[in-house]
PDB file of C-alpha atoms in Angstrom:
ATOM      1  CA  MET A  28      -0.092  -0.063  -0.002  1.00 46.00           C
ATOM      2  CA  ARG A  29       1.186   3.469  -0.773  1.00 55.00           C
ATOM      3  CA  ASP A  30       2.155   4.942   2.572  1.00 72.00           C
ATOM      4  CA  ALA A  31       2.835   8.501   1.835  1.00 87.00           C
ATOM      5  CA  VAL A  32       1.750  11.871   0.165  1.00 95.00           C
ATOM      6  CA  ARG A  33       3.466  12.797  -2.677  1.00 96.00           C
ATOM      7  CA  CYS A  34       2.502  16.313  -4.597  1.00 97.00           C
ATOM      8  CA  GLU A  35       3.622  17.480  -7.906  1.00 97.00           C
ATOM      9  CA  ILE A  36       3.436  21.100  -8.680  1.00 95.00           C
ATOM     10  CA  VAL A  37       2.682  21.016 -11.978  1.00 96.00           C
ATOM     11  CA  ARG A  38       1.748  24.747 -13.026  1.00 92.00           C
ATOM     12  CA  ARG A  39       2.040  27.817 -10.459  1.00 87.00           C
ATOM     13  CA  TYR A  40       0.617  31.120 -11.777  1.00 82.00           C
ATOM     14  CA  PRO A  41      -1.893  32.241 -12.763  1.00 83.00           C
ATOM     15  CA  VAL A  42      -3.966  29.318 -12.452  1.00 92.00           C
ATOM     16  CA  ALA A  43      -1.975  26.846 -10.094  1.00 94.00           C
ATOM     17  CA  LEU A  44      -2.155  22.709 -10.424  1.00 97.00           C
ATOM     18  CA  VAL A  45      -1.104  20.493  -7.698  1.00 98.00           C
ATOM     19  CA  VAL A  46      -1.375  16.725  -8.267  1.00 98.00           C
ATOM     20  CA  ALA A  47      -1.362  14.594  -5.059  1.00 98.00           C
ATOM     21  CA  THR A  48      -1.287  11.122  -4.626  1.00 97.00           C
ATOM     22  CA  GLY A  49      -0.796   8.459  -2.341  1.00 96.00           C
ATOM     23  CA  VAL A  50      -2.267   7.764   1.269  1.00 96.00           C
ATOM     24  CA  LEU A  51      -3.951  10.719   3.217  1.00 96.00           C
ATOM     25  CA  ARG A  52      -3.528   9.924   6.768  1.00 95.00           C
ATOM     26  CA  LEU A  53      -3.011  12.214  10.074  1.00 95.00           C
ATOM     27  CA  ASP A  54       0.834  12.012   9.807  1.00 95.00           C
ATOM     28  CA  THR A  55       0.853  12.775   5.710  1.00 95.00           C
ATOM     29  CA  ALA A  56      -1.725  15.471   5.657  1.00 96.00           C
ATOM     30  CA  HIS A  57       0.928  18.231   6.719  1.00 95.00           C
ATOM     31  CA  ILE A  58       2.752  17.261   3.175  1.00 96.00           C
ATOM     32  CA  LEU A  59      -0.304  18.246   1.289  1.00 97.00           C
ATOM     33  CA  ARG A  60      -0.715  21.439   3.118  1.00 96.00           C
ATOM     34  CA  ALA A  61       3.080  22.246   2.620  1.00 95.00           C
ATOM     35  CA  ALA A  62       2.561  21.804  -1.339  1.00 95.00           C
ATOM     36  CA  VAL A  63      -0.414  24.135  -1.337  1.00 95.00           C
ATOM     37  CA  LEU A  64       0.868  26.808   0.928  1.00 91.00           C
ATOM     38  CA  LYS A  65       4.112  26.948  -1.105  1.00 89.00           C
ATOM     39  CA  VAL A  66       1.744  27.530  -4.517  1.00 91.00           C
ATOM     40  CA  LEU A  67      -0.292  29.957  -2.532  1.00 87.00           C
ATOM     41  CA  ALA A  68       2.312  32.248  -1.864  1.00 80.00           C
ATOM     42  CA  ASP A  69       2.622  32.969  -5.366  1.00 79.00           C
ATOM     43  CA  ARG A  70      -1.009  34.386  -5.193  1.00 77.00           C
ATOM     44  CA  PRO A  71      -2.579  32.452  -8.032  1.00 85.00           C
ATOM     45  CA  THR A  72      -5.842  33.541  -9.295  1.00 85.00           C
ATOM     46  CA  ALA A  73      -7.151  29.849  -8.684  1.00 92.00           C
ATOM     47  CA  LEU A  74      -5.385  26.491  -7.556  1.00 95.00           C
ATOM     48  CA  VAL A  75      -6.696  23.210  -8.969  1.00 98.00           C
ATOM     49  CA  LEU A  76      -6.021  20.212  -6.756  1.00 98.00           C
ATOM     50  CA  ASP A  77      -5.805  16.940  -8.489  1.00 98.00           C
ATOM     51  CA  LEU A  78      -6.957  14.294  -6.169  1.00 98.00           C
ATOM     52  CA  ALA A  79      -7.844  11.155  -8.794  1.00 97.00           C
ATOM     53  CA  ASP A  80      -4.997   9.138  -7.221  1.00 97.00           C
ATOM     54  CA  LEU A  81      -5.400  10.029  -3.404  1.00 97.00           C
ATOM     55  CA  GLU A  82      -6.910   8.000  -1.040  1.00 96.00           C
ATOM     56  CA  VAL A  83      -8.127   8.710   2.527  1.00 96.00           C
ATOM     57  CA  LEU A  84      -7.034   6.305   5.119  1.00 93.00           C
ATOM     58  CA  GLU A  85      -7.813   8.459   8.460  1.00 95.00           C
ATOM     59  CA  PRO A  86     -11.276  10.453   8.042  1.00 95.00           C
ATOM     60  CA  ALA A  87      -9.733  13.324  10.537  1.00 96.00           C
ATOM     61  CA  SER A  88      -6.870  13.715   8.023  1.00 96.00           C
ATOM     62  CA  ALA A  89      -9.676  15.215   5.351  1.00 96.00           C
ATOM     63  CA  THR A  90     -10.281  18.117   7.728  1.00 96.00           C
ATOM     64  CA  VAL A  91      -6.986  19.576   5.579  1.00 96.00           C
ATOM     65  CA  LEU A  92      -8.789  20.319   2.487  1.00 96.00           C
ATOM     66  CA  PRO A  93     -11.279  22.832   4.017  1.00 95.00           C
ATOM     67  CA  LEU A  94      -8.605  24.138   5.894  1.00 94.00           C
ATOM     68  CA  LEU A  95      -6.656  24.503   2.434  1.00 95.00           C
ATOM     69  CA  ASP A  96      -9.717  26.301   0.675  1.00 93.00           C
ATOM     70  CA  GLN A  97      -9.581  29.015   3.698  1.00 90.00           C
ATOM     71  CA  HIS A  98      -6.075  29.312   3.125  1.00 88.00           C
ATOM     72  CA  ALA A  99      -6.598  30.035  -0.608  1.00 88.00           C
ATOM     73  CA  VAL A 100      -9.255  32.615   0.146  1.00 82.00           C
ATOM     74  CA  LEU A 101      -7.689  34.329   3.091  1.00 77.00           C
ATOM     75  CA  ARG A 102      -4.202  34.440   2.197  1.00 72.00           C
ATOM     76  CA  ALA A 103      -4.214  34.453  -1.504  1.00 74.00           C
ATOM     77  CA  ASP A 104      -7.506  36.051  -2.514  1.00 75.00           C
ATOM     78  CA  SER A 105      -7.734  32.914  -4.657  1.00 84.00           C
ATOM     79  CA  VAL A 106     -10.046  29.721  -4.892  1.00 90.00           C
ATOM     80  CA  LEU A 107      -9.120  25.954  -4.562  1.00 95.00           C
ATOM     81  CA  LEU A 108     -10.919  23.647  -6.950  1.00 97.00           C
ATOM     82  CA  VAL A 109     -10.914  20.117  -6.453  1.00 97.00           C
ATOM     83  CA  ALA A 110     -10.271  17.798  -9.854  1.00 97.00           C
ATOM     84  CA  ALA A 111     -11.487  14.256 -10.243  1.00 96.00           C
ATOM     85  CA  PRO A 112     -11.535  13.196  -6.391  1.00 97.00           C
ATOM     86  CA  SER A 113     -11.194   9.734  -5.681  1.00 97.00           C
ATOM     87  CA  VAL A 114     -14.365   7.711  -4.113  1.00 97.00           C
ATOM     88  CA  SER A 115     -12.790   8.274  -0.741  1.00 97.00           C
ATOM     89  CA  VAL A 116     -11.963  12.075  -1.029  1.00 97.00           C
ATOM     90  CA  ARG A 117     -15.589  12.697  -2.255  1.00 96.00           C
ATOM     91  CA  ARG A 118     -16.942  10.697   0.406  1.00 96.00           C
ATOM     92  CA  GLU A 119     -14.936  12.527   3.126  1.00 96.00           C
ATOM     93  CA  LEU A 120     -15.895  16.301   1.227  1.00 95.00           C
ATOM     94  CA  HIS A 121     -19.411  15.034   1.493  1.00 93.00           C
ATOM     95  CA  ARG A 122     -19.286  14.156   5.137  1.00 93.00           C
ATOM     96  CA  LEU A 123     -17.555  17.489   6.264  1.00 92.00           C
ATOM     97  CA  GLY A 124     -19.849  19.366   4.094  1.00 88.00           C
ATOM     98  CA  ALA A 125     -17.119  21.460   2.609  1.00 80.00           C
ATOM     99  CA  GLY A 126     -18.168  23.832  -0.124  1.00 88.00           C
ATOM    100  CA  ILE A 127     -15.303  23.252  -2.443  1.00 93.00           C
ATOM    101  CA  ALA A 128     -15.784  23.178  -6.034  1.00 93.00           C
ATOM    102  CA  VAL A 129     -15.592  19.912  -7.426  1.00 96.00           C
ATOM    103  CA  HIS A 130     -15.192  19.184 -11.132  1.00 97.00           C
ATOM    104  CA  ALA A 131     -15.173  15.431 -12.722  1.00 97.00           C
ATOM    105  CA  THR A 132     -12.050  15.906 -14.688  1.00 97.00           C
ATOM    106  CA  ARG A 133      -9.050  17.986 -14.605  1.00 97.00           C
ATOM    107  CA  PRO A 134      -9.649  19.720 -17.914  1.00 97.00           C
ATOM    108  CA  GLU A 135     -13.008  20.901 -16.456  1.00 97.00           C
ATOM    109  CA  ALA A 136     -11.413  21.961 -13.514  1.00 97.00           C
ATOM    110  CA  LEU A 137      -8.587  24.077 -15.289  1.00 96.00           C
ATOM    111  CA  THR A 138     -11.403  25.517 -17.703  1.00 96.00           C
ATOM    112  CA  ALA A 139     -13.517  26.875 -14.571  1.00 95.00           C
ATOM    113  CA  ALA A 140     -10.245  28.350 -12.699  1.00 93.00           C
ATOM    114  CA  ALA A 141      -9.151  30.168 -16.024  1.00 90.00           C
ATOM    115  CA  GLY A 142     -12.684  31.495 -16.423  1.00 88.00           C
ATOM    116  CA  ARG A 143     -12.315  33.250 -13.036  1.00 80.00           C
ATOM    117  CA  PRO A 144     -12.099  36.940 -12.962  1.00 73.00           C
ATOM    118  CA  ALA A 145      -8.274  37.658 -11.926  1.00 67.00           C
ATOM    119  CA  PRO A 146      -7.850  40.480  -9.846  1.00 65.00           C
ATOM    120  CA  SER A 147      -5.524  43.405 -11.295  1.00 77.00           C
ATOM    121  CA  ARG A 148      -2.037  42.348 -10.480  1.00 83.00           C
ATOM    122  CA  VAL A 149       1.605  43.006 -11.039  1.00 89.00           C
ATOM    123  CA  ARG A 150       4.237  40.103 -11.013  1.00 88.00           C
ATOM    124  CA  LEU A 151       8.084  40.436 -11.042  1.00 91.00           C
ATOM    125  CA  ALA A 152      10.383  37.495 -10.374  1.00 90.00           C
ATOM    126  CA  PHE A 153      13.933  39.151  -9.990  1.00 94.00           C
ATOM    127  CA  GLU A 154      17.339  38.116  -9.390  1.00 93.00           C
ATOM    128  CA  PRO A 155      19.467  39.265  -6.180  1.00 92.00           C
ATOM    129  CA  THR A 156      21.238  41.858  -8.098  1.00 94.00           C
ATOM    130  CA  HIS A 157      21.821  45.668  -7.216  1.00 92.00           C
ATOM    131  CA  GLY A 158      19.262  46.758 -10.334  1.00 95.00           C
ATOM    132  CA  ALA A 159      16.520  44.836  -8.937  1.00 95.00           C
ATOM    133  CA  PRO A 160      15.257  47.559  -6.436  1.00 96.00           C
ATOM    134  CA  ALA A 161      15.048  49.964  -9.764  1.00 95.00           C
ATOM    135  CA  LEU A 162      13.321  47.250 -11.664  1.00 94.00           C
ATOM    136  CA  ALA A 163      10.566  46.534  -8.656  1.00 95.00           C
ATOM    137  CA  ARG A 164       9.956  50.259  -8.648  1.00 95.00           C
ATOM    138  CA  ARG A 165       9.534  50.441 -12.476  1.00 93.00           C
ATOM    139  CA  ALA A 166       6.909  47.652 -12.136  1.00 92.00           C
ATOM    140  CA  VAL A 167       4.857  48.921  -9.668  1.00 95.00           C
ATOM    141  CA  THR A 168       4.870  52.261 -10.794  1.00 93.00           C
ATOM    142  CA  GLY A 169       3.601  51.234 -14.121  1.00 89.00           C
ATOM    143  CA  GLY A 170       0.807  49.102 -12.324  1.00 88.00           C
ATOM    144  CA  CYS A 171      -0.120  52.056 -10.406  1.00 92.00           C
ATOM    145  CA  GLY A 172      -0.232  53.985 -13.630  1.00 89.00           C
ATOM    146  CA  LEU A 173      -2.383  51.200 -15.469  1.00 82.00           C
ATOM    147  CA  TRP A 174      -4.869  51.451 -12.352  1.00 88.00           C
ATOM    148  CA  ASP A 175      -5.232  55.397 -12.465  1.00 88.00           C
ATOM    149  CA  LEU A 176      -3.934  55.699  -9.153  1.00 92.00           C
ATOM    150  CA  PRO A 177      -2.585  58.811  -7.389  1.00 92.00           C
ATOM    151  CA  THR A 178       0.920  59.868  -8.117  1.00 93.00           C
ATOM    152  CA  THR A 179       1.653  60.062  -4.571  1.00 94.00           C
ATOM    153  CA  LEU A 180       0.474  56.589  -3.772  1.00 95.00           C
ATOM    154  CA  ALA A 181       2.487  55.161  -6.475  1.00 95.00           C
ATOM    155  CA  THR A 182       5.681  56.889  -5.091  1.00 95.00           C
ATOM    156  CA  ARG A 183       4.840  55.349  -1.834  1.00 95.00           C
ATOM    157  CA  VAL A 184       4.350  51.745  -3.193  1.00 96.00           C
ATOM    158  CA  ALA A 185       7.504  52.204  -5.180  1.00 96.00           C
ATOM    159  CA  GLN A 186       9.502  53.010  -2.072  1.00 96.00           C
ATOM    160  CA  VAL A 187       7.934  49.953  -0.112  1.00 96.00           C
ATOM    161  CA  ALA A 188       8.791  47.420  -2.810  1.00 96.00           C
ATOM    162  CA  SER A 189      12.404  48.828  -3.120  1.00 95.00           C
ATOM    163  CA  GLU A 190      12.762  48.542   0.302  1.00 94.00           C
ATOM    164  CA  LEU A 191      11.602  44.975   0.509  1.00 95.00           C
ATOM    165  CA  VAL A 192      13.219  43.901  -2.424  1.00 95.00           C
ATOM    166  CA  THR A 193      16.726  45.459  -1.163  1.00 93.00           C
ATOM    167  CA  ASN A 194      16.435  43.299   1.788  1.00 90.00           C
ATOM    168  CA  VAL A 195      16.187  40.239  -0.175  1.00 92.00           C
ATOM    169  CA  VAL A 196      19.085  41.262  -2.210  1.00 92.00           C
ATOM    170  CA  GLU A 197      21.250  42.170   0.990  1.00 89.00           C
ATOM    171  CA  HIS A 198      20.021  39.349   3.057  1.00 85.00           C
ATOM    172  CA  ALA A 199      18.365  36.696   1.392  1.00 84.00           C
ATOM    173  CA  GLY A 200      21.045  35.723  -1.387  1.00 76.00           C
ATOM    174  CA  GLY A 201      18.676  34.129  -3.595  1.00 86.00           C
ATOM    175  CA  ASP A 202      16.223  35.010  -6.327  1.00 92.00           C
ATOM    176  CA  GLY A 203      12.899  36.473  -5.090  1.00 93.00           C
ATOM    177  CA  LEU A 204       9.262  37.148  -6.370  1.00 93.00           C
ATOM    178  CA  LEU A 205       7.475  40.447  -5.873  1.00 95.00           C
ATOM    179  CA  LEU A 206       3.639  40.535  -6.238  1.00 92.00           C
ATOM    180  CA  LEU A 207       1.272  43.562  -6.347  1.00 93.00           C
ATOM    181  CA  THR A 208      -2.472  43.040  -6.142  1.00 89.00           C
ATOM    182  CA  ARG A 209      -5.014  45.715  -6.275  1.00 87.00           C
ATOM    183  CA  GLY A 210      -7.836  45.148  -3.967  1.00 78.00           C
ATOM    184  CA  HIS A 211     -11.097  47.682  -3.792  1.00 75.00           C
ATOM    185  CA  SER A 212      -9.718  49.663  -1.200  1.00 82.00           C
ATOM    186  CA  LEU A 213      -6.172  48.095  -0.636  1.00 86.00           C
ATOM    187  CA  LEU A 214      -3.082  47.383  -2.371  1.00 92.00           C
ATOM    188  CA  HIS A 215      -1.376  44.249  -1.419  1.00 92.00           C
ATOM    189  CA  LEU A 216       2.330  44.043  -1.651  1.00 95.00           C
ATOM    190  CA  SER A 217       4.598  41.053  -0.952  1.00 94.00           C
ATOM    191  CA  VAL A 218       7.954  39.805  -1.408  1.00 94.00           C
ATOM    192  CA  ARG A 219       8.906  36.239  -1.081  1.00 93.00           C
ATOM    193  CA  ASP A 220      12.402  34.790  -0.573  1.00 93.00           C
ATOM    194  CA  GLY A 221      14.121  31.437  -0.188  1.00 90.00           C
ATOM    195  CA  SER A 222      15.518  32.107   3.053  1.00 90.00           C
ATOM    196  CA  SER A 223      14.010  31.490   6.478  1.00 85.00           C
ATOM    197  CA  LEU A 224      15.836  34.308   8.164  1.00 84.00           C
ATOM    198  CA  GLN A 225      13.396  36.664   9.584  1.00 81.00           C
ATOM    199  CA  PRO A 226      13.813  40.419   9.020  1.00 77.00           C
ATOM    200  CA  VAL A 227      14.107  42.602  12.316  1.00 67.00           C
ATOM    201  CA  ALA A 228      12.154  46.009  12.771  1.00 63.00           C
ATOM    202  CA  GLY A 229      14.479  48.387  14.075  1.00 58.00           C
ATOM    203  CA  ALA A 230      17.598  46.539  12.745  1.00 59.00           C
ATOM    204  CA  GLY A 231      18.079  49.384   9.844  1.00 59.00           C
ATOM    205  CA  PHE A 232      16.127  51.988   8.319  1.00 68.00           C
ATOM    206  CA  GLY A 233      14.057  49.790   5.678  1.00 78.00           C
ATOM    207  CA  LEU A 234      11.316  48.269   7.471  1.00 85.00           C
ATOM    208  CA  THR A 235      11.105  51.677   9.369  1.00 88.00           C
ATOM    209  CA  ILE A 236      10.454  52.937   6.178  1.00 91.00           C
ATOM    210  CA  VAL A 237       8.088  50.194   5.366  1.00 92.00           C
ATOM    211  CA  GLY A 238       6.084  50.509   8.363  1.00 90.00           C
ATOM    212  CA  ALA A 239       5.694  54.237   7.883  1.00 92.00           C
ATOM    213  CA  LEU A 240       4.509  54.300   4.505  1.00 94.00           C
ATOM    214  CA  SER A 241       2.172  51.124   4.745  1.00 93.00           C
ATOM    215  CA  SER A 242      -1.225  50.712   6.455  1.00 91.00           C
ATOM    216  CA  SER A 243       0.248  47.465   7.702  1.00 92.00           C
ATOM    217  CA  TRP A 244       3.059  45.090   7.107  1.00 93.00           C
ATOM    218  CA  GLY A 245       4.147  41.453   8.315  1.00 91.00           C
ATOM    219  CA  VAL A 246       6.297  38.461   7.742  1.00 91.00           C
ATOM    220  CA  ARG A 247       4.543  34.945   6.993  1.00 88.00           C
ATOM    221  CA  ALA A 248       6.774  31.807   6.967  1.00 87.00           C
ATOM    222  CA  VAL A 249       6.006  29.573   3.754  1.00 84.00           C
ATOM    223  CA  PRO A 250       7.561  25.745   3.419  1.00 83.00           C
ATOM    224  CA  ASP A 251      10.467  27.088   1.175  1.00 84.00           C
ATOM    225  CA  GLY A 252      11.248  30.567   2.964  1.00 90.00           C
ATOM    226  CA  LYS A 253       9.309  33.705   3.699  1.00 92.00           C
ATOM    227  CA  VAL A 254       6.935  36.202   2.545  1.00 92.00           C
ATOM    228  CA  VAL A 255       7.362  39.963   3.628  1.00 93.00           C
ATOM    229  CA  TRP A 256       4.116  41.806   2.783  1.00 93.00           C
ATOM    230  CA  ALA A 257       2.349  45.122   3.160  1.00 94.00           C
ATOM    231  CA  THR A 258      -0.756  46.831   2.585  1.00 93.00           C
ATOM    232  CA  LEU A 259      -1.452  50.524   1.466  1.00 94.00           C
ATOM    233  CA  ARG A 260      -4.454  51.910   1.553  1.00 91.00           C
ATOM    234  CA  ILE A 261      -5.903  53.394  -1.633  1.00 88.00           C
ATOM    235  CA  TRP A 262      -6.958  57.040  -1.195  1.00 66.00           C
ATOM    236  CA  PRO A 263      -9.080  58.514  -2.434  1.00 50.00           C
ATOM    237  CA  ALA A 264     -11.174  56.003  -4.129  1.00 42.00           C
ATOM    238  CA  ALA A 265     -14.808  55.426  -4.823  1.00 35.00           C
ATOM    239  CA  GLY A 266     -16.206  53.340  -2.126  1.00 34.00           C
ATOM    240  CA  ALA A 267     -12.787  53.243  -0.049  1.00 34.00           C
ATOM    241  CA  LEU A 268     -13.359  52.449   3.581  1.00 33.00           C
ATOM    242  CA  GLY A 269     -12.012  54.690   6.633  1.00 33.00           C
ATOM    243  CA  ARG A 270     -10.204  57.824   6.531  1.00 32.00           C
ATOM    244  CA  PRO A 271      -7.451  59.133   5.005  1.00 32.00           C
ATOM    245  CA  GLY A 272      -3.981  57.616   6.854  1.00 34.00           C
ATOM    246  CA  SER A 273      -6.475  55.493   8.851  1.00 35.00           C
ATOM    247  CA  ARG A 274      -4.911  51.781   9.637  1.00 35.00           C
ATOM    248  CA  PRO A 275      -6.992  48.621   9.120  1.00 33.00           C
TER     249      PRO A 275
END
């Protein structure tokens, strides 16, 4: 009997595809969770989870699936779709009453995922070179221009992006990924790198600047590194919540 969960990340962006095989137990559910969180760190518009060859041996382990559905929504503004679930997976989803979208085949799930309206995003993969902060500034400034955001806001976003990318270049030492997402009333900026070394507020001016220019910021560990994120309020904006300078 297969005694482990194996996850193949076939696609990561804009629609992610993860194929999970093996046996889902309480001691193997973390493997599936780690693979999904790794993909969600790229903030795909949707994530298709192919579970045709995944068998549930211990029913309690299936609770990882609705948990991952919540992670997709809350962490990545994404949606989770299950493709071709095995009989045991389908049975547990029904028992749990999980409201996860289920499709009979992988192509059907991928088609549904591709048809989901995508939020406005800027994505920049970068190498740890001295020119990376300038690339980040140009990328986010261009996005703000396409979204007709005020120049003052674009300048703040560019500065925050520059500081976060500089931290990757100077301290992480590996490739990074910048994502800027435009929501209804907030801009969400995240920079991912492959280092588990946590940035320390107050150790330099970089994070002080990020904190001063952002509504909020933080650090989130992912299986292969970390994500440093910041949000900036869009103001003025039709329907924007709160007041200028207010913090969520």
